[in-house]
Coordinates of C-alpha atoms in Angstrom, one line a residue:
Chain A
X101 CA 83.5 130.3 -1.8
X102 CA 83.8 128.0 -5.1
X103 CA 86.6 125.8 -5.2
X104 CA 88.3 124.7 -8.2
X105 CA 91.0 122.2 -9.3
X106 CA 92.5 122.3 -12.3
X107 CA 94.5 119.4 -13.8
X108 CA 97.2 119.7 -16.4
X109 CA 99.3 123.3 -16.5
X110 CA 100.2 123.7 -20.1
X111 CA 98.8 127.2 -21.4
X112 CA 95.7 126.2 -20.7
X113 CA 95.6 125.3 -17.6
X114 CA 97.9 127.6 -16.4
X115 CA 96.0 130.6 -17.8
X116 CA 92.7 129.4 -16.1
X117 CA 94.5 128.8 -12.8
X118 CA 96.1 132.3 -12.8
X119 CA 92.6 133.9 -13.7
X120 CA 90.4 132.0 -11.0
X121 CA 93.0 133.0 -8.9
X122 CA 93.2 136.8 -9.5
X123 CA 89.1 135.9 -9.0
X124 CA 90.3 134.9 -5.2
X125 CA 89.2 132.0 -6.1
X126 CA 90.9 128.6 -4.4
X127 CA 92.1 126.8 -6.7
X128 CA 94.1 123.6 -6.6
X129 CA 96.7 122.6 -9.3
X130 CA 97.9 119.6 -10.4
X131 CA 100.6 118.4 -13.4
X132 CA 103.1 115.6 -13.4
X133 CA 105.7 118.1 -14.6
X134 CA 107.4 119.7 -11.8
X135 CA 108.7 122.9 -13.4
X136 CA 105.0 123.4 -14.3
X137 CA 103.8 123.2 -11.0
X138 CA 106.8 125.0 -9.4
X139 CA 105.9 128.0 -11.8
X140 CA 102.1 127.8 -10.1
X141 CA 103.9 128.0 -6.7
X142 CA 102.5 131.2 -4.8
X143 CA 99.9 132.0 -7.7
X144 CA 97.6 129.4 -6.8
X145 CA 96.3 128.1 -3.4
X146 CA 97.9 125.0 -3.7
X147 CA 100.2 123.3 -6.0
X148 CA 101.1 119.9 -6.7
X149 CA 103.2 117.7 -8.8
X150 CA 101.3 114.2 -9.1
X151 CA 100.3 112.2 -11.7
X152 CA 96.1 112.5 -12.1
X153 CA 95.3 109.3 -13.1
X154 CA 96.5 107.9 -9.7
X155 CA 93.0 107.7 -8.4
X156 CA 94.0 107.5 -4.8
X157 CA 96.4 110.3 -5.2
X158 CA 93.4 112.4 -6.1
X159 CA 91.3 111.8 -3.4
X160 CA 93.8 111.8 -0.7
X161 CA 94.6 115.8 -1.5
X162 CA 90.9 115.9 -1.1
X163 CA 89.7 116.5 -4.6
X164 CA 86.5 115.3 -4.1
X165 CA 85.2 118.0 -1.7
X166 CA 86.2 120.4 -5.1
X167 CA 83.3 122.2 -6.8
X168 CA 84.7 122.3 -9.9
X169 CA 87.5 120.4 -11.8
X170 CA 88.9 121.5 -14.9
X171 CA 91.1 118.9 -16.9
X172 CA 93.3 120.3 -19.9
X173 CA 95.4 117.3 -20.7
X174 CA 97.7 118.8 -23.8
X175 CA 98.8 115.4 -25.7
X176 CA 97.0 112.4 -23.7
X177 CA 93.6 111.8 -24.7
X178 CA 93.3 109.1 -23.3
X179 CA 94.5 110.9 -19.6
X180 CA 91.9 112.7 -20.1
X181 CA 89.2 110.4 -20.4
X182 CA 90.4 108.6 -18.0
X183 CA 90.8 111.4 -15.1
X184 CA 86.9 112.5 -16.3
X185 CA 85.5 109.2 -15.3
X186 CA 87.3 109.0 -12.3
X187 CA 86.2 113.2 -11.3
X188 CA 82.8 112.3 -11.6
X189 CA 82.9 108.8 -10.2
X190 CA 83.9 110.9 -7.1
X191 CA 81.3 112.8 -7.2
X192 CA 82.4 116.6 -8.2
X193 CA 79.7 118.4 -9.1
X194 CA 80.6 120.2 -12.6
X195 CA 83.8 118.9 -14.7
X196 CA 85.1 120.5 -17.3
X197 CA 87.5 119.5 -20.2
X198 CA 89.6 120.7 -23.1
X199 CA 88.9 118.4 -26.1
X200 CA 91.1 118.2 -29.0
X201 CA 88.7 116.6 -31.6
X202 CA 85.0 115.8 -32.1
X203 CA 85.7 112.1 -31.3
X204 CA 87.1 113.2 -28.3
X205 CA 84.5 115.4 -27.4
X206 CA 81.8 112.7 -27.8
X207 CA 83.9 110.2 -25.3
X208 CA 83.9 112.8 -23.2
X209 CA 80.0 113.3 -23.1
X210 CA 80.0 109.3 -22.3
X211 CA 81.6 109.2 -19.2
X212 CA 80.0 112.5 -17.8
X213 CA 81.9 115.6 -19.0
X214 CA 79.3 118.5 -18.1
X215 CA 81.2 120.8 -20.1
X216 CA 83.9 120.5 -23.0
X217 CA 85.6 123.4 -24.2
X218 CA 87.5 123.9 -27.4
X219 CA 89.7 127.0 -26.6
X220 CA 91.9 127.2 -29.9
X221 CA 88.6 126.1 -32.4
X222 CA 86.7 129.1 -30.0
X223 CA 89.2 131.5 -30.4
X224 CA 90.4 130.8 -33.9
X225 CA 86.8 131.4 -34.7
X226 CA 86.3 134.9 -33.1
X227 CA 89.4 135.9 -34.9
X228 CA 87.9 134.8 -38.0
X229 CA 85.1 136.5 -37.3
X230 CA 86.9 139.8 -36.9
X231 CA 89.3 139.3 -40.0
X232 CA 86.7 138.9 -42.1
X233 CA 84.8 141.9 -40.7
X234 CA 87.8 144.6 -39.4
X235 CA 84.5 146.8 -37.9
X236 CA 83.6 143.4 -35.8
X237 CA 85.4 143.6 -32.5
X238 CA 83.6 140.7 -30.7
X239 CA 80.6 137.8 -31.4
X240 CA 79.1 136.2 -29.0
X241 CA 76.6 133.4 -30.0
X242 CA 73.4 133.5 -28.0
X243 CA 71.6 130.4 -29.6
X244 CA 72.0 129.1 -33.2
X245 CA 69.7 132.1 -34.2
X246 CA 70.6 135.0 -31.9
X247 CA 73.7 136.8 -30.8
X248 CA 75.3 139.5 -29.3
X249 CA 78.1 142.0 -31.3
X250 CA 80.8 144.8 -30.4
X251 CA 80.9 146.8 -33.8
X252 CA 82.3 150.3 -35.1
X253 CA 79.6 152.7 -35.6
X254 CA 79.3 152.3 -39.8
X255 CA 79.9 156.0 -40.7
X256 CA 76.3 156.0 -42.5
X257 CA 74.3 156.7 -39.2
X258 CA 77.2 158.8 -37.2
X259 CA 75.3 162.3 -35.7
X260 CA 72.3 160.5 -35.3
X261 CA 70.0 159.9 -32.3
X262 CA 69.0 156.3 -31.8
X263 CA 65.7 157.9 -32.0
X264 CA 66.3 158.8 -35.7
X265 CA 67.8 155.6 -36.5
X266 CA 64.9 153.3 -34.9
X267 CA 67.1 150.6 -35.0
X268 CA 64.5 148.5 -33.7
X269 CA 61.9 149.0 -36.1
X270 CA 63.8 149.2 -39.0
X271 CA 66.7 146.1 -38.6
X272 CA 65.2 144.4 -35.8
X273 CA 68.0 145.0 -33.3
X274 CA 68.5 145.7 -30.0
X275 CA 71.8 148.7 -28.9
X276 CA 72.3 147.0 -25.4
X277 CA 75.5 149.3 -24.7
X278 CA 77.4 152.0 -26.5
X279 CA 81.4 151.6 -25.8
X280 CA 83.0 155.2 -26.3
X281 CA 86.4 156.5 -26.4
X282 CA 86.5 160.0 -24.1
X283 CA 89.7 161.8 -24.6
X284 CA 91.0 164.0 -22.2
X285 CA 93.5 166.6 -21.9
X286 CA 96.5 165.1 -19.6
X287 CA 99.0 167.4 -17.3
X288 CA 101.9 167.4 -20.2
X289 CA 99.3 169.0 -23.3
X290 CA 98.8 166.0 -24.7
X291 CA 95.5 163.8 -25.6
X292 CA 94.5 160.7 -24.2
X293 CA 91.6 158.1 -23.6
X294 CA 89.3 156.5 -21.6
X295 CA 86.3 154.4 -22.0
X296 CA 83.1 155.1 -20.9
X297 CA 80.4 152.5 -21.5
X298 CA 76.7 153.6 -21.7
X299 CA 74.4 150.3 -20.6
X300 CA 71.1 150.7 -21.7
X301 CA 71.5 154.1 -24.3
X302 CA 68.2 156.5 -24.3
X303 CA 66.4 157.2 -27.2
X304 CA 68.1 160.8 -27.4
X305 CA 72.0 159.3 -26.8
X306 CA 73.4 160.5 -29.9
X307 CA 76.2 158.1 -32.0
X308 CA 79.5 159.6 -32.4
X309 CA 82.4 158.3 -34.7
X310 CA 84.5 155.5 -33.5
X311 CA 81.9 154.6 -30.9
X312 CA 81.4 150.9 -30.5
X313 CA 77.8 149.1 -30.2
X314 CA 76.6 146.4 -28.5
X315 CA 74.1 145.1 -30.7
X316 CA 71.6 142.3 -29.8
X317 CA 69.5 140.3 -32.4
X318 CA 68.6 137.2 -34.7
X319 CA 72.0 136.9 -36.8
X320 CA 70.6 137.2 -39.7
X321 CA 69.7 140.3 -38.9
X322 CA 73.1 141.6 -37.4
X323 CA 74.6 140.6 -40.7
X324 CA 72.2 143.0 -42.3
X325 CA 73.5 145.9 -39.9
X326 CA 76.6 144.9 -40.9
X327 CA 77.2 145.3 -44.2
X328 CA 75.2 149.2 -43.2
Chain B
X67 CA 107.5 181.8 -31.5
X68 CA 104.4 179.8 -32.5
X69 CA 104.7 178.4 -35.9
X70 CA 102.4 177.4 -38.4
X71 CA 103.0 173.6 -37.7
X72 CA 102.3 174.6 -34.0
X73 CA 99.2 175.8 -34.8
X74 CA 98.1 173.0 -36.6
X75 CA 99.0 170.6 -33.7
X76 CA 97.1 172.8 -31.6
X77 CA 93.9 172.5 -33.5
X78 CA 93.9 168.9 -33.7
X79 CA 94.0 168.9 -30.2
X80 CA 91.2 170.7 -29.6
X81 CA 89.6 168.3 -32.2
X82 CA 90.7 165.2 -30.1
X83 CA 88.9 166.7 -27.2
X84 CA 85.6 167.8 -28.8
X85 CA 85.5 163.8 -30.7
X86 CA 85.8 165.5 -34.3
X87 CA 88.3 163.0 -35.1
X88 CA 88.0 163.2 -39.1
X89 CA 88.4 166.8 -38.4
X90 CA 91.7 166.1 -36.1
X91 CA 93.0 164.0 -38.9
X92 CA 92.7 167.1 -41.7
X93 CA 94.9 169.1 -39.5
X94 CA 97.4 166.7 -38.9
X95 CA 98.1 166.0 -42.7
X96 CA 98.6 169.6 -43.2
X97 CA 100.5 169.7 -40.6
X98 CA 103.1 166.7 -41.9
X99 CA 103.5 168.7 -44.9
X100 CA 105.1 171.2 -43.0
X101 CA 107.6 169.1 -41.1
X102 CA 107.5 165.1 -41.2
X103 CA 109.8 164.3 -38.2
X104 CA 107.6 165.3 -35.1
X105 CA 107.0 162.0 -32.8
X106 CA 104.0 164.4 -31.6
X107 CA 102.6 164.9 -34.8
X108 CA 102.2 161.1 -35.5
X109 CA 101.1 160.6 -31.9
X110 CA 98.4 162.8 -31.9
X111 CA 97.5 160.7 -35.7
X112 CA 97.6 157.8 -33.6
X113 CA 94.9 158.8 -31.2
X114 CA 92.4 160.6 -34.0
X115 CA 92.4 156.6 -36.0
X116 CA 92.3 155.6 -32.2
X117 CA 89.4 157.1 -31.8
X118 CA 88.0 156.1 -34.9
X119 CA 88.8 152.6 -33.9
X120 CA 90.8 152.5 -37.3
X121 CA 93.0 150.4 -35.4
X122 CA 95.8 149.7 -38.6
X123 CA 96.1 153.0 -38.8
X124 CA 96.4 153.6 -35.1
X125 CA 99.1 151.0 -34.7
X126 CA 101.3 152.5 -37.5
X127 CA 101.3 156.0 -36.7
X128 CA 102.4 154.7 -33.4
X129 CA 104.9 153.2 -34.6
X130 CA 106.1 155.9 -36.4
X131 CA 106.1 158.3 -33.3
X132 CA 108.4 155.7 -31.6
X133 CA 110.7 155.3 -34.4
X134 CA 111.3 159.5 -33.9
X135 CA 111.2 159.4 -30.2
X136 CA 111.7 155.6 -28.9
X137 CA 110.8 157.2 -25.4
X138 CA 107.9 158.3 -26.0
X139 CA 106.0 156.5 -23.1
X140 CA 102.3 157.4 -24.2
X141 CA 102.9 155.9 -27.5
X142 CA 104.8 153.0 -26.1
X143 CA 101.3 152.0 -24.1
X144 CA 98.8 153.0 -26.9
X145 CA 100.5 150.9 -29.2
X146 CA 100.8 147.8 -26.3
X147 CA 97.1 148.4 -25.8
X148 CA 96.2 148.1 -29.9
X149 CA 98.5 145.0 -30.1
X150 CA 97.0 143.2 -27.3
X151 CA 93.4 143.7 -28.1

């Protein structure tokens, strides 16, 4: 089973501890700040208050047998430059770390980063993306030319068969999954919901409103489909 | 004794369930010209934009339902479930 450490428990993470954990993941976590650490207590395999740039620290809890290390220094950049180097000097395979700017990204790369992440630019981005388009639900981006996106059905081509619509032919894009609401009668009288995704729709699967698809194509042509 | 308003409710249930949401919606504005303060009425609203994935909409008729019934324990976890999306 993967192992992971994570180093520095502010929001970040702390939410990426707690969700390789509820993976059953093992997962090691490290902050200087005790209250931090004591909040990671029984969440997370283990849980340690020490400070990360102690590189003997490090590798007496055994942190180089880890997989994967993920470091999310909140203020120190320079922490986290420094604990990089020293992840990778001991040889963990993959380590991954917030960055807070472009400079700091490209130090990263420098002393061996395999992956940075920028959760707030990521996620201030999707929310862009679905402010600007309220029928956009979700964008993920494939390559620079091709992506993948969760939209509302646009109410021109409701009642139709994806036969009829020929998607393919005429926009150039693929339905990879059709998300739909099925409501359901429940015990008291009243109505309810629950999702049923079809992966893979036929060509006879007809849309219905407020269904959600998964589109996949070149973005150019998802922003034709769009603006449909 | 069934009432007009009852009726109404009734058929936009039977809407709900066969996906004509539009349709659901119709009913349910006749029906709140009948009577305004039903947390039901504005429940079932909730789910037809719901289901539309007119989410706004959703979220405010939600609301609304809670405002007349702040019990009312389906609305309470639709309108959880919009916010958090």
């Amino acid at each position: 089973m993967k192992q992971f450490v994570v180093i520095g428990l502010g929001r970040f993470g702390s939410s990426i501890a707690r969700a390789l954990s509820e993976k059953k993941f093992e997962v090691l976590a490290i902050d200087e700040d005790e209250n931090r650490v004591r909040e990671m207590e029984g969440v997370v395999s283990q849980a340690v208050v020490m400070d990360a740039t102690d590189e003997k620290g490090l590798k007496e809890l055994g942190v180089a047998d880890f997989d994967t290390a993920i470091v999310s220094m909140g203020e120190t950049i320079e922490d986290s430059i420094m604990i990089t180097l020293t992840l990778k000097e001991m040889g963990i395979r993959q380590v991954i770390v917030k960055a807070k700017s472009d400079l700091h990204s490209r130090i990263l790369k420098k002393v061996g980063a395999d992956r940075i992440t920028f959760p707030e630019r990521e996620m201030a981005e999707k929310l862009a993306e679905s402010l600007a388009s309220p029928k956009i639900f979700d964008f993920i981006e494939l390559s620079k030319t091709h992506g993948i996106v969760e939209m509302v059905v646009p109410k021109k081509i409701v009642d139709n068969t994806l036969r009829d619509l020929q998607l393919r032919a005429k926009y150039k894009v693929s339905v990879i999954a059709i998300k739909r609401k099925i409501p359901y009668s429940k015990p008291d009288g009243s109505t309810d919901f629950k999702e049923e995704i079809i992966i893979g729709p036929g060509s006879d699967d007809e849309l219905i409103s407020g269904d959600v698809l998964v589109l996949l194509g070149k973005n150019a042509d998802l922003e034709k489909i769009k603006k449909l | 004794m069934k009432t007009d308003f009852d009726d109404l409710i009734e058929l936009s249930d039977f809407y709900i369930l066969s996906q004509k949401f539009e349709e659901a919606i119709k009913s349910l504005r006749k029906a709140e010209k009948i009577q305004k303060n039903n947390p039901r009425l504005y429940y079932n609203l909730g789910i037809a934009y719901e289901g539309l994935n007119e989410k706004d909409k959703a979220r405010d008729c939600f609301r609304l339902a809670l405002k007349l019934n702040p019990e009312y324990k389906s609305a309470q976890e639709h309108l959880d479930r919009l916010i958090e999306e």
